[in-house]
Coordinates of C-alpha atoms in Angstrom, one line a residue:
Q1 CA -49.6 -52.4 -20.3
V2 CA -51.8 -55.6 -21.9
Q3 CA -51.8 -58.3 -19.6
L4 CA -53.4 -62.4 -19.6
A5 CA -54.5 -64.1 -16.3
E6 CA -55.4 -67.4 -17.1
S7 CA -57.3 -69.7 -14.5
G8 CA -59.2 -73.0 -14.3
G9 CA -56.6 -75.9 -14.5
G10 CA -56.9 -78.7 -13.1
A11 CA -56.1 -82.5 -12.6
V12 CA -59.5 -84.4 -13.9
Q13 CA -60.2 -88.2 -15.1
A14 CA -60.8 -88.7 -19.1
G15 CA -64.2 -87.5 -19.9
R16 CA -64.8 -85.1 -17.6
S17 CA -64.8 -81.3 -18.0
L18 CA -63.1 -77.9 -17.8
R19 CA -63.7 -74.3 -18.3
L20 CA -60.9 -72.5 -18.7
S21 CA -60.8 -67.9 -17.7
C22 CA -58.6 -65.2 -19.2
V23 CA -59.1 -62.2 -17.6
V24 CA -57.1 -59.5 -20.1
S25 CA -56.7 -56.5 -18.6
G26 CA -55.2 -53.2 -20.4
Y27 CA -57.0 -54.1 -23.3
T28 CA -59.7 -51.6 -25.0
Y29 CA -60.3 -52.5 -28.3
N30 CA -63.7 -54.4 -29.2
S31 CA -62.7 -55.9 -33.0
F32 CA -60.0 -58.2 -31.5
C33 CA -59.2 -61.6 -32.7
A34 CA -58.4 -64.1 -29.8
G35 CA -57.4 -67.7 -29.0
W36 CA -56.0 -70.4 -27.3
F37 CA -52.9 -72.5 -26.8
H38 CA -51.9 -75.5 -25.9
Q39 CA -48.4 -76.6 -25.9
A40 CA -48.7 -80.7 -24.4
P41 CA -45.2 -81.6 -22.3
G42 CA -42.3 -81.2 -24.3
K43 CA -43.7 -79.9 -27.3
E44 CA -44.2 -76.4 -28.5
P45 CA -47.7 -74.0 -28.4
E46 CA -49.8 -75.2 -30.7
G47 CA -53.4 -72.9 -31.7
V48 CA -56.7 -74.8 -30.9
A49 CA -59.3 -72.6 -30.7
A50 CA -59.8 -68.3 -31.6
F51 CA -62.5 -65.8 -32.7
D52 CA -61.3 -63.6 -35.5
S53 CA -62.3 -60.1 -35.6
D54 CA -65.8 -60.5 -36.8
G55 CA -66.6 -63.2 -33.8
S56 CA -66.7 -66.4 -36.6
T57 CA -64.6 -69.4 -34.2
M58 CA -62.1 -72.8 -35.5
Y59 CA -60.9 -74.9 -33.9
A60 CA -58.2 -77.5 -34.6
D61 CA -58.9 -81.1 -36.0
S62 CA -58.1 -82.5 -32.4
V63 CA -60.8 -80.5 -30.3
K64 CA -63.7 -80.2 -32.4
G65 CA -66.8 -80.8 -31.0
R66 CA -65.1 -81.1 -28.1
F67 CA -63.9 -77.6 -27.1
S68 CA -65.7 -74.2 -27.4
V69 CA -64.6 -70.4 -27.0
S70 CA -66.6 -67.2 -25.5
K71 CA -66.1 -64.5 -24.5
D72 CA -67.6 -62.2 -22.1
Y73 CA -66.6 -58.4 -22.9
G74 CA -67.8 -56.9 -19.5
K75 CA -66.0 -59.4 -17.6
S76 CA -63.0 -58.8 -20.1
T77 CA -62.7 -62.8 -19.7
L78 CA -62.3 -65.2 -22.8
Y79 CA -63.0 -68.6 -21.8
L80 CA -63.0 -72.0 -23.0
Q81 CA -64.9 -74.5 -22.3
M82 CA -63.2 -78.1 -22.8
N83 CA -65.4 -81.4 -23.0
N84 CA -64.6 -84.8 -22.7
L85 CA -60.9 -84.1 -21.6
K86 CA -58.6 -87.2 -23.3
P87 CA -54.7 -87.6 -21.8
D88 CA -53.9 -86.0 -25.1
D89 CA -54.8 -82.7 -23.6
T90 CA -52.5 -82.5 -21.4
G91 CA -50.6 -79.2 -21.0
T92 CA -50.1 -76.1 -20.5
Y93 CA -53.4 -73.3 -21.4
S94 CA -52.7 -70.1 -22.3
C95 CA -54.5 -67.4 -23.8
G96 CA -53.5 -64.9 -26.9
V97 CA -55.0 -61.8 -28.0
S98 CA -54.1 -59.9 -31.4
A99 CA -51.5 -56.3 -30.2
S100 CA -52.9 -53.5 -30.5
G101 CA -56.5 -54.7 -31.4
G102 CA -55.0 -56.0 -34.6
L103 CA -58.1 -57.7 -37.4
C104 CA -57.2 -60.8 -38.3
Y105 CA -59.5 -63.2 -39.8
I106 CA -60.4 -66.8 -40.4
V107 CA -59.4 -67.3 -44.4
N108 CA -60.4 -71.0 -46.6
H109 CA -60.8 -72.1 -43.2
R110 CA -57.6 -71.3 -42.7
F111 CA -56.6 -68.8 -38.9
D112 CA -53.7 -67.9 -38.4
Y113 CA -52.4 -67.7 -34.8
S114 CA -49.0 -66.0 -34.6
R115 CA -51.4 -62.7 -34.7
L116 CA -52.2 -63.8 -31.3
S117 CA -48.7 -62.1 -29.8
V118 CA -50.0 -61.1 -26.7
R119 CA -49.9 -63.8 -24.4
G120 CA -50.1 -65.4 -20.9
Q121 CA -48.4 -67.3 -18.8
G122 CA -50.6 -70.1 -18.9
T123 CA -52.7 -72.9 -16.6
L124 CA -51.9 -76.5 -16.7
V125 CA -54.4 -79.1 -17.3
A126 CA -53.6 -82.9 -16.3
V127 CA -55.7 -86.1 -18.2
S128 CA -55.3 -89.2 -16.4
S129 CA -56.9 -92.0 -18.5

């Protein structure tokens, strides 16, 4: 059974940085796609960063230039580096991977975040001004 466990959230002031981690267990596929979601208070989750099965990355306009995704196969861990945090970044961040190692790609600068159907519970980030 695939399990994703996020950590690294916390309360920070605007302009500071955080690095979120997502440990993936029970998942043996290599050419998968994965990413991160942000759920602001009272809103639906939205994809903010992803990398596809070719390793290409994509970011939402709201985080472009500030956030970056990476992965460490040896540690079965995904990362989200968040720099220059803003109050609007407040919310729960969860990671997701494609089910059963399904392949997915960025096409015409678009990525289907619904393909990341296996998701963790999330970690809370609170950014104060």
